[in-house]
Amino acid sequence: MNRIIFIISFLSLFQGVISAQNGTIRGNVFDQKTGEPIILGNVRLEGTNYGTNTDENGFFSLGNLPPKSYKLVATYVGYDSVVVDVTLKAGAIVYERILLTESAIELGTVNVSGRREQARTDVQISKVTVTPKQIRSLPSTGGESDIAQYLPVLPGIIVSGDQGGQLYIRGGSPVQNKILLDGMTIYNPFHTIGFFSVFETETIRSVDVLTGGFNAEYGGRVSAVVDIKTREGNKKRLSGLVSASPFQAKALIEGPIRPFNEKTGSSASFLVTGKHSYLNESSKIFYPYATDTTFFSFAAGDTSLANLGDFGLPYQYTDIYGKVSFLGGNGSKLNLFGFNFTDRFNFVGVADLNWTTTGLGSSFTLVPVNSNVVLDGSISFSNYEIALKEPDGGPRNSRISSYSAILNFNYFGDKSQITYGFEFNGFNTDLTFRNIFGADIQQQDFTTEVAGYFKYKYKLGNLIIEPGIRAQYYASQSSMSFEPRVGLKYNITDFLRIKAAGGFYSQNLISTVNELDVVNFFVGFLAGPEETLYEPGTRTPTNTRLQKSMHGVAGVEIDLSKTLELNIEPYYKNFTQLIAINRNKRKDSDPDFVTETGNAYGVDFSLRYESKQAYLWLTYSLGYVNRDDGEQVYPTVFDRRHNVNALGTYSFGKKNAWEASLRWNMGSGFPFTRTQGFYQDNTFDDLILTDILTGNFDLGTLLSPTRNDGRLSYYHRLDASLKRTFFFGEYAKLEVLASVTNVYNRENVFYVDRVSNNRVNQLPILPSLGMTFSF
């Protein structure tokens, strides 16, 4: 490892000497009309092999260029190309601001693909980038598009259910997946209803979903990363939208504080958005048949069945998000943002759950005038609190307050890029949790995590190599974790590429959600244990108190045509240590935590077709997820062997004012532990008054000794939507969206109560009509 670091450091120093003799051309590409950055635009130097794509900020950098005169060409689909004459001197850095204008000529097909060019120049294994346009193309539940509904369409991602369902990514449970909002960790990103997240689709700029094998810039999780970045407010004019549907209402307002200056490139803008759900009231009117069905609650190991009756679907949430952005003339920018997300699930007589997340943060990009290194980072604070009240009165409360600071450095060379940085995370946890046996688990802790990483990307002919290393120090564990990572891609031809990635990963955060739970609305968090842990099923102490894993991913990308792409990725994750709360704790002397090992492996297939009017996305995932608790190896409750998704969107009519969408999902049944029999559960609390022979006691359940030895029936569901857009002038428009969730009213099983034998289904057919007015 020391030799590798020495070689990389030597290469970096050598590149620095060379770049002093050469120069750099960098800049930003914006939409001339709106001031919005052009993402994945193509930037090249005419008559040379130098070229690149713009990032999510519209930024590009071409480094280590010989000093001479160039013609800089910027292109993007649907826009007129722009050519800029640039004279570059030795050692100089030239910044160019490029404004692209929408083309008056309507293109019939997508002839230039920034995404495909990026696929040829970046490793991008196990990474899917989702745009707001793709999120909106999905037939949306309740007439409202949301990233929570789109993520399960992606290969390798499983959702356990419509109500309080959890997100599992290639064998990783929710706490093992890091969800980021502009660099800030969001601990509970999904509302209890399961269809909606805390993120507003209209504010999203991009979503990067890394399902495994991610490189050294990410850490602190052992499975996956979802990195969400928001956009700035409108830089040129006041604009916004209002919308309403049977599920929720929302509003957004944005505009310039200081309008975008085309000459200097500077601006200041704001954006504020809010949404509120009234499903607990509207469901009584629009979905009375859904409220008449039996509902299932599962929290802290208890199960209960009840009828919603006149209460309606018991879901409420309110999300508020605001952002102020300052853009400098050379590509530097500063964002200040804050939010308040609340959720309530109030099922009268069964459970009353509330959670709130508040946060403040700042993200920035600094482009020094005389340096070839670009800096970016973030500083943030958040507080998450959750409380659950149930008839047993047992305390179930959790709070986590976190502080983070991230600083990244990027150096752009001719065929290389060096990225390194530092990350600091601190969090307070306060948990009180009583299990089904009446045993309390409590923790009040403050801990910090400090990390540094280095990543080197180099293009050698058709080979792209991206080694990295991350060093993460966990203060509460007095433990340093060294985590080498690597990514590779080889361009066999212009249309055929192979790739591979792997690495070591660790984390200290633990969740109250157990991988044995079908659904658990109470999502609490605590720091990793400081007590002695034992290897699964033994009294042998472990050599670490961290959760750890190893990833290995391979893949092939094939461009079948200009509009058709095929991606195949086999993967393997080895979870060498997982830690969970001891749900079977009966007395104070029992340990609070238990350990497991496990693995997840399979293969994901995805086929994407995209043209001007049509978008088609087909995926198939074959997956296996197992855990070993020392007593037996068993499949987890989210081990879905087969999963198929088909999404199609077609635009038609004048100005493509009509849009029709279909989405079909089929998944094999989740595992469950079968029932063997019943017995009268006499607790013998009162030996004097208890009539042992004739007493009528509650039924206890005898389960199969083989865990999760049964399978539920297959799940499948068809969703459909039809959208019509009415245009009123240049900016104003009205979108009317009719959608149907579960078109053929499939009765997908959610669970079966073991004692009453009552079957609990997922949500039934849900038609809706939503309207959105934008101006």
Short mmCIF file of C-alpha atoms in Angstrom, two decimals, residues 144 202 239-245 248-253 273-274 733-735 770-775:
data_model
loop_
_atom_site.label_atom_id
_atom_site.label_comp_id
_atom_site.label_asym_id
_atom_site.label_seq_id
_atom_site.Cartn_x
_atom_site.Cartn_y
_atom_site.Cartn_z
CA GLU A 144 -47.41 13.53 -7.38
CA GLU A 202 -39.00 20.39 -8.41
CA SER A 239 -41.48 32.06 -10.94
CA GLY A 240 -43.14 29.23 -9.09
CA LEU A 241 -45.87 26.63 -9.00
CA VAL A 242 -48.84 25.42 -6.99
CA SER A 243 -50.31 21.93 -7.12
CA ALA A 244 -52.99 19.83 -5.49
CA SER A 245 -54.01 16.16 -5.51
CA GLN A 248 -51.11 16.49 -0.83
CA ALA A 249 -50.78 20.15 -1.81
CA LYS A 250 -47.55 21.95 -2.50
CA ALA A 251 -46.20 25.34 -3.55
CA LEU A 252 -42.86 26.68 -4.76
CA ILE A 253 -41.65 30.24 -5.24
CA THR A 273 -40.98 25.18 -1.29
CA GLY A 274 -43.43 23.43 0.96
CA LYS A 733 -48.71 26.36 -18.02
CA LEU A 734 -51.18 24.01 -16.39
CA GLU A 735 -50.52 20.28 -16.07
CA GLY A 770 -53.76 16.19 -9.79
CA MET A 771 -53.16 19.69 -11.15
CA THR A 772 -50.01 21.79 -11.23
CA PHE A 773 -49.93 25.42 -12.33
CA SER A 774 -46.49 26.85 -13.13
CA PHE A 775 -45.64 30.46 -13.88
#
